[in-house]
Coordinates of C-alpha atoms in Angstrom, one line a residue:
X1 CA 67.1 119.3 30.8
X2 CA 66.6 117.1 33.9
X3 CA 65.7 113.4 33.3
X4 CA 64.4 112.4 36.7
X5 CA 60.8 111.1 36.9
X6 CA 58.5 114.1 37.5
X7 CA 56.6 114.7 40.8
X8 CA 52.9 113.9 41.0
X9 CA 50.7 117.1 40.9
X10 CA 47.9 117.9 43.2
X11 CA 44.4 116.5 42.4
X12 CA 41.8 118.7 40.7
X13 CA 38.7 116.8 41.7
X14 CA 37.5 113.4 42.9
X15 CA 38.5 111.5 39.8
X16 CA 42.1 112.7 39.6
X17 CA 42.3 112.3 43.4
X18 CA 41.3 108.6 43.1
X19 CA 43.9 108.1 40.4
X20 CA 46.5 109.7 42.5
X21 CA 45.5 107.6 45.5
X22 CA 45.8 104.4 43.5
X23 CA 49.2 105.4 42.1
X24 CA 50.5 106.1 45.6
X25 CA 48.8 103.0 47.0
X26 CA 46.6 105.1 49.3
X27 CA 43.2 104.1 48.0
X28 CA 41.2 102.4 45.3
X29 CA 41.1 103.7 41.7
X30 CA 38.0 105.4 40.4
X31 CA 35.2 103.0 39.3
X32 CA 34.2 103.2 35.7
X33 CA 30.6 103.8 36.7
X34 CA 31.6 106.9 38.6
X35 CA 33.0 108.6 35.6
X36 CA 30.1 108.9 33.3
X37 CA 29.2 112.4 34.3
X38 CA 32.6 114.0 34.7
X39 CA 33.1 117.0 32.4
X40 CA 34.9 115.7 29.3
X41 CA 37.2 118.8 28.9
X42 CA 37.4 119.7 32.6
X43 CA 40.4 119.8 34.9
X44 CA 39.5 116.6 36.8
X45 CA 39.1 114.3 33.8
X46 CA 42.0 115.7 31.8
X47 CA 44.4 115.5 34.7
X48 CA 43.3 112.0 35.5
X49 CA 43.7 110.9 31.9
X50 CA 47.1 112.6 31.7
X51 CA 48.3 110.7 34.8
X52 CA 47.2 107.4 33.3
X53 CA 49.0 108.2 30.0
X54 CA 52.2 109.5 31.5
X55 CA 52.8 106.0 32.9
X56 CA 53.7 105.0 29.3
X57 CA 56.3 107.8 29.0
X58 CA 58.4 108.7 32.0
X59 CA 56.1 107.7 34.9
X60 CA 56.2 109.6 38.2
X61 CA 58.6 109.6 41.2
X62 CA 57.4 107.2 43.8
X63 CA 55.0 105.3 41.5
X64 CA 55.7 101.7 40.8
X65 CA 56.5 101.1 37.1
X66 CA 54.1 98.1 36.9
X67 CA 51.2 100.5 37.4
X68 CA 51.5 101.1 33.6
X69 CA 49.6 97.9 32.9
X70 CA 47.5 97.7 36.1
X71 CA 44.2 96.2 35.0
X72 CA 42.1 98.2 37.5
X73 CA 43.7 101.4 36.3
X74 CA 43.3 100.5 32.7
X75 CA 39.6 99.9 33.2
X76 CA 39.3 103.4 34.7
X77 CA 41.4 104.8 31.9
X78 CA 39.1 103.2 29.3
X79 CA 36.1 104.9 30.9
X80 CA 37.9 108.3 30.9
X81 CA 38.9 107.7 27.3
X82 CA 35.3 106.8 26.3
X83 CA 34.0 110.1 27.9
X84 CA 36.7 112.2 26.1
X85 CA 36.4 110.5 22.7
X86 CA 32.6 110.6 22.8
X87 CA 32.7 114.3 23.4
X88 CA 35.3 114.8 20.6
X89 CA 33.1 112.9 18.1
X90 CA 30.0 114.9 19.2
X91 CA 31.7 118.3 19.3
X92 CA 34.2 118.2 16.4
X93 CA 33.3 119.7 13.1
X94 CA 33.3 116.9 10.5
X95 CA 34.7 117.5 7.1
X96 CA 33.5 115.3 4.2
X97 CA 37.0 113.9 3.6
X98 CA 40.7 114.2 4.0
X99 CA 41.1 116.6 1.1
X100 CA 38.5 119.1 2.5
X101 CA 39.9 118.8 6.0
X102 CA 43.5 119.6 4.8
X103 CA 42.4 122.3 2.3
X104 CA 41.2 124.5 5.1
X105 CA 44.5 124.2 7.0
X106 CA 46.5 125.0 3.9
X107 CA 45.0 128.5 3.6
X108 CA 46.3 131.1 6.0
X109 CA 43.8 133.8 6.8
X110 CA 44.9 137.3 5.8
X111 CA 43.8 138.8 9.1
X112 CA 44.6 136.0 11.5
X113 CA 43.7 136.5 15.2
X114 CA 45.1 133.4 16.8
X115 CA 47.5 132.9 19.7
X116 CA 50.7 133.1 17.5
X117 CA 49.4 136.3 15.9
X118 CA 48.8 137.8 19.3
X119 CA 52.2 136.8 20.6
X120 CA 53.9 138.1 17.5
X121 CA 52.2 141.5 17.5
X122 CA 51.6 142.4 21.2
X123 CA 52.5 139.5 23.5
X124 CA 54.5 140.3 26.6
X125 CA 57.4 138.3 27.8
X126 CA 55.4 136.8 30.7
X127 CA 52.9 135.6 28.2
X128 CA 55.6 133.9 26.2
X129 CA 56.8 132.3 29.3
X130 CA 53.4 131.0 30.2
X131 CA 52.9 129.7 26.7
X132 CA 56.3 127.8 26.8
X133 CA 55.6 126.4 30.3
X134 CA 52.3 125.0 29.2
X135 CA 53.5 123.7 25.8
X136 CA 56.5 122.0 27.6
X137 CA 54.1 119.2 28.5
X138 CA 54.4 118.1 24.9
X139 CA 57.6 119.7 23.6
X140 CA 59.8 118.0 26.2
X141 CA 58.6 114.7 24.8
X142 CA 58.2 116.0 21.2
X143 CA 57.5 113.3 18.7
X144 CA 57.1 110.5 21.3
X145 CA 53.3 110.2 21.1
X146 CA 53.5 109.9 17.3
X147 CA 56.1 107.2 17.5
X148 CA 53.3 104.8 18.8
X149 CA 51.9 104.6 15.3
X150 CA 55.0 103.3 13.6
X151 CA 54.4 99.6 14.3
X152 CA 50.8 100.1 12.9
X153 CA 51.9 101.3 9.5
X154 CA 53.7 99.6 6.7
X155 CA 55.2 100.4 3.3
X156 CA 55.4 104.0 2.1
X157 CA 53.5 105.4 5.0
X158 CA 55.8 103.7 7.5
X159 CA 59.0 104.8 5.7
X160 CA 57.8 108.4 5.5
X161 CA 56.6 108.6 9.1
X162 CA 59.9 107.1 10.3
X163 CA 61.8 109.7 8.2
X164 CA 59.9 112.6 9.8
X165 CA 60.3 111.1 13.3
X166 CA 64.1 110.8 12.6
X167 CA 64.2 114.5 12.0
X168 CA 62.2 115.3 15.1
X169 CA 64.8 113.2 17.1
X170 CA 67.6 115.3 15.7
X171 CA 68.7 113.1 12.8
X172 CA 71.0 111.2 15.1
X173 CA 72.5 114.3 16.8
X174 CA 71.5 114.7 20.4
X175 CA 72.0 118.4 20.4
X176 CA 69.4 118.8 17.6
X177 CA 66.7 116.6 19.2
X178 CA 63.6 118.9 19.3
X179 CA 63.0 118.2 22.9
X180 CA 66.5 119.4 23.7
X181 CA 66.0 122.5 21.6
X182 CA 62.8 123.3 23.5
X183 CA 64.7 122.9 26.8
X184 CA 67.2 125.4 25.5
X185 CA 64.3 127.8 24.7
X186 CA 63.0 127.4 28.2
X187 CA 66.4 128.2 29.6
X188 CA 66.4 131.5 27.7
X189 CA 63.0 132.3 29.1
X190 CA 64.2 131.6 32.7
X191 CA 62.0 128.4 33.0
X192 CA 62.8 125.2 34.8
X193 CA 63.6 122.5 32.1
X194 CA 62.7 119.5 34.3
X195 CA 60.4 117.2 32.5
X196 CA 56.8 117.6 33.8
X197 CA 57.7 120.5 36.0
X198 CA 54.7 122.6 34.9
X199 CA 52.1 119.9 35.0
X200 CA 50.7 121.3 38.2
X201 CA 49.9 124.7 36.6
X202 CA 49.0 123.6 33.1
X203 CA 45.4 124.4 32.1
X204 CA 42.9 121.7 31.3
X205 CA 42.9 122.9 27.7
X206 CA 46.6 122.2 27.2
X207 CA 46.3 118.9 28.9
X208 CA 43.6 118.0 26.4
X209 CA 46.0 118.7 23.5
X210 CA 48.5 116.3 24.9
X211 CA 46.0 113.7 25.9
X212 CA 44.6 113.7 22.3
X213 CA 48.0 112.6 21.0
X214 CA 48.3 109.8 23.5
X215 CA 44.7 108.7 23.0
X216 CA 45.2 108.4 19.2
X217 CA 48.8 107.0 19.5
X218 CA 48.0 104.2 22.1
X219 CA 45.1 102.7 20.2
X220 CA 45.7 100.8 17.0
X221 CA 42.0 101.4 16.1
X222 CA 42.8 105.1 16.1
X223 CA 45.9 105.0 13.9
X224 CA 44.1 106.9 11.1
X225 CA 43.2 109.7 13.6
X226 CA 46.8 109.8 14.8
X227 CA 48.0 110.3 11.2
X228 CA 45.4 113.0 10.7
X229 CA 46.5 114.7 14.0
X230 CA 50.2 114.6 12.9
X231 CA 49.3 116.1 9.5
X232 CA 47.4 118.9 11.2
X233 CA 50.3 119.7 13.4
X234 CA 52.8 119.7 10.6
X235 CA 50.7 121.7 8.2
X236 CA 50.1 124.5 10.7
X237 CA 53.5 124.4 12.4
X238 CA 55.6 126.3 9.9
X239 CA 53.6 129.6 9.7
X240 CA 52.8 129.5 13.4
X241 CA 56.5 128.9 14.2
X242 CA 57.5 131.8 12.0
X243 CA 55.2 134.1 14.0
X244 CA 56.6 132.7 17.3
X245 CA 60.2 133.2 16.2
X246 CA 59.3 136.9 15.5
X247 CA 57.7 137.1 18.9
X248 CA 60.9 135.8 20.5
X249 CA 63.0 138.3 18.6
X250 CA 60.7 141.3 19.3
X251 CA 60.7 140.6 23.1
X252 CA 64.4 139.8 23.3
X253 CA 63.8 136.3 24.6
X254 CA 67.1 135.0 23.5
X255 CA 68.9 133.1 20.7
X256 CA 67.9 129.6 21.8
X257 CA 64.2 130.7 22.0
X258 CA 64.5 132.0 18.5
X259 CA 66.3 129.0 17.2
X260 CA 63.6 126.5 18.3
X261 CA 61.0 128.2 16.2
X262 CA 63.3 129.0 13.3
X263 CA 64.1 125.3 13.2
X264 CA 60.4 124.4 12.9
X265 CA 59.8 127.0 10.2
X266 CA 62.2 125.2 7.9
X267 CA 61.8 121.6 9.0
X268 CA 58.0 121.5 9.2
X269 CA 57.6 123.0 5.8
X270 CA 59.3 119.9 4.4
X271 CA 57.5 117.6 6.9
X272 CA 54.1 118.9 5.8
X273 CA 54.7 117.8 2.2
X274 CA 56.0 114.3 3.3
X275 CA 53.1 113.8 5.7
X276 CA 50.4 114.8 3.2
X277 CA 51.8 113.0 0.2
X278 CA 53.5 109.9 1.7
X279 CA 52.2 109.3 5.2
X280 CA 48.5 110.0 4.4
X281 CA 48.8 108.9 0.8
X282 CA 50.6 105.7 1.7
X283 CA 48.2 104.9 4.5
X284 CA 45.1 105.4 2.3
X285 CA 46.6 103.4 -0.5
X286 CA 46.8 100.4 1.8
X287 CA 43.7 101.2 4.0
X288 CA 41.3 103.5 2.1
X289 CA 38.6 102.8 4.6
X290 CA 40.6 104.9 7.2
X291 CA 40.0 108.2 5.3
X292 CA 37.2 109.4 7.6
X293 CA 39.4 108.6 10.6
X294 CA 42.2 110.7 9.2
X295 CA 39.7 113.5 8.7
X296 CA 38.5 113.1 12.2
X297 CA 42.0 113.3 13.5
X298 CA 42.6 116.6 11.7
X299 CA 39.3 118.0 12.9
X300 CA 39.7 116.9 16.5
X301 CA 43.1 118.5 16.6
X302 CA 41.6 121.8 15.4
X303 CA 38.9 121.5 18.1
X304 CA 41.2 121.1 21.1
X305 CA 43.6 123.7 19.8
X306 CA 40.7 126.2 19.3
X307 CA 39.7 125.5 22.9
X308 CA 43.2 126.2 24.1
X309 CA 43.5 129.4 22.0
X310 CA 40.2 130.7 23.4
X311 CA 41.4 130.1 27.0
X312 CA 44.8 131.8 26.4
X313 CA 43.4 134.8 24.5
X314 CA 40.5 135.3 26.9
X315 CA 42.8 135.4 29.9
X316 CA 45.6 137.4 28.3
X317 CA 43.2 140.0 26.9
X318 CA 41.8 140.4 30.4
X319 CA 45.4 140.8 31.7
X320 CA 45.4 137.7 33.8
X321 CA 47.3 134.4 33.9
X322 CA 46.2 131.5 31.8
X323 CA 47.7 129.0 34.3
X324 CA 45.6 126.6 36.4
X325 CA 47.3 127.9 39.5
X326 CA 48.6 131.3 38.7
X327 CA 49.5 132.0 42.4
X328 CA 52.1 129.2 42.2
X329 CA 55.7 130.1 42.6
X330 CA 56.6 127.8 39.7
X331 CA 56.1 130.7 37.3
X332 CA 56.0 134.4 38.0
X333 CA 55.0 137.2 35.7
X334 CA 57.8 139.1 33.9
X335 CA 57.3 142.3 32.0

C-alpha cells in the first residue's frame, strides 16, 4: 500500500475545475455565489467537495499543505457543503427518532436485492474489482473520518467510540489495520493499492458516501449525525460483509479478499452492539437534544447508499461499467 500523496484527478465541470485551478495556483477558487445551482449529487459538486476534504487527510501531490486552511477555499467549501446538506435534509426520509431509524436497519429482508446480494449470487469478478476500486476511496482510510468525532464526545460515548476505533486501527497491530487488510484485498483482485488511485474513475455516488462522512466528521455541530452514520455503517456491515465474503469465495478472488470481509463479519457484529448501546446511548444521556441529529445521520447514510446501489445495479444489469470513466486504463474488465 503506497503512502505517497495521490495525484489530482481531471475536473468534471466548472466548479471542480476552479477548485483544481486554485489548488495548483493556476486560477481563482469558485465564488460561493456561483455554486447555488450546481447539482447537489452530481459529479462536479461531489468531486469539488472531495478535493476540499482530502486536504484534511493525505492531501495531493504538488498541492501546498497550507491550502488545508485557505480562507478563500473554505468559503467555497462552505457553499458546497450548504448545497449538499440542504439536499440531504430535503431528500432524506426522516424517522421519528433513533429507535425507529435503527429498528429498520436491524431487520434483514428475506428476499434482499441489494448490491451485496447481487455480488454474492451472480456478480462477476470484474464487478467485484469495480466495487473494490470505488470503495477504496473510503477503505484505504477506514475509520479516519469517524475519528474526527472523538474530541467532541465525552464519558461513556467517548470511551466506547475510542474502543471501536482502536479495533478499526488493528488493535495496535499494523498488519491488522483495516486499511491494510483492504489493500491486501485489492492485491488479490489485481488492483493498484496506491491511496487515491481510483479517484479519477469513482462515480459521483461513491464520492457522496465518502463526502458524507467528512461533512459530518469535520463539523462539531453535526456530531450527532456522525454518530448516527457510524451506527448505520456498523449495523449493516456484518450481514453485508458475510455476503461479500461469499462472493469472494465463489469467484476465487483470493484469501486476502475473503479475509477482509470475514474480519468485518466478526468484528462489526460486536461493534454494532457497542455503538448502539454505548456510543449512541452515552451521547444521548449527555445530550438528549441530539436524538434527531443521530436519526438524520442514520437516514442520510441510507439515502446516499441507496443512490450508490441504484447506480451500480443499473449499470451492472445492463452489462456496463459503473465507473465514471470506464475507458480508463486504470481498471479493465476481467471475466
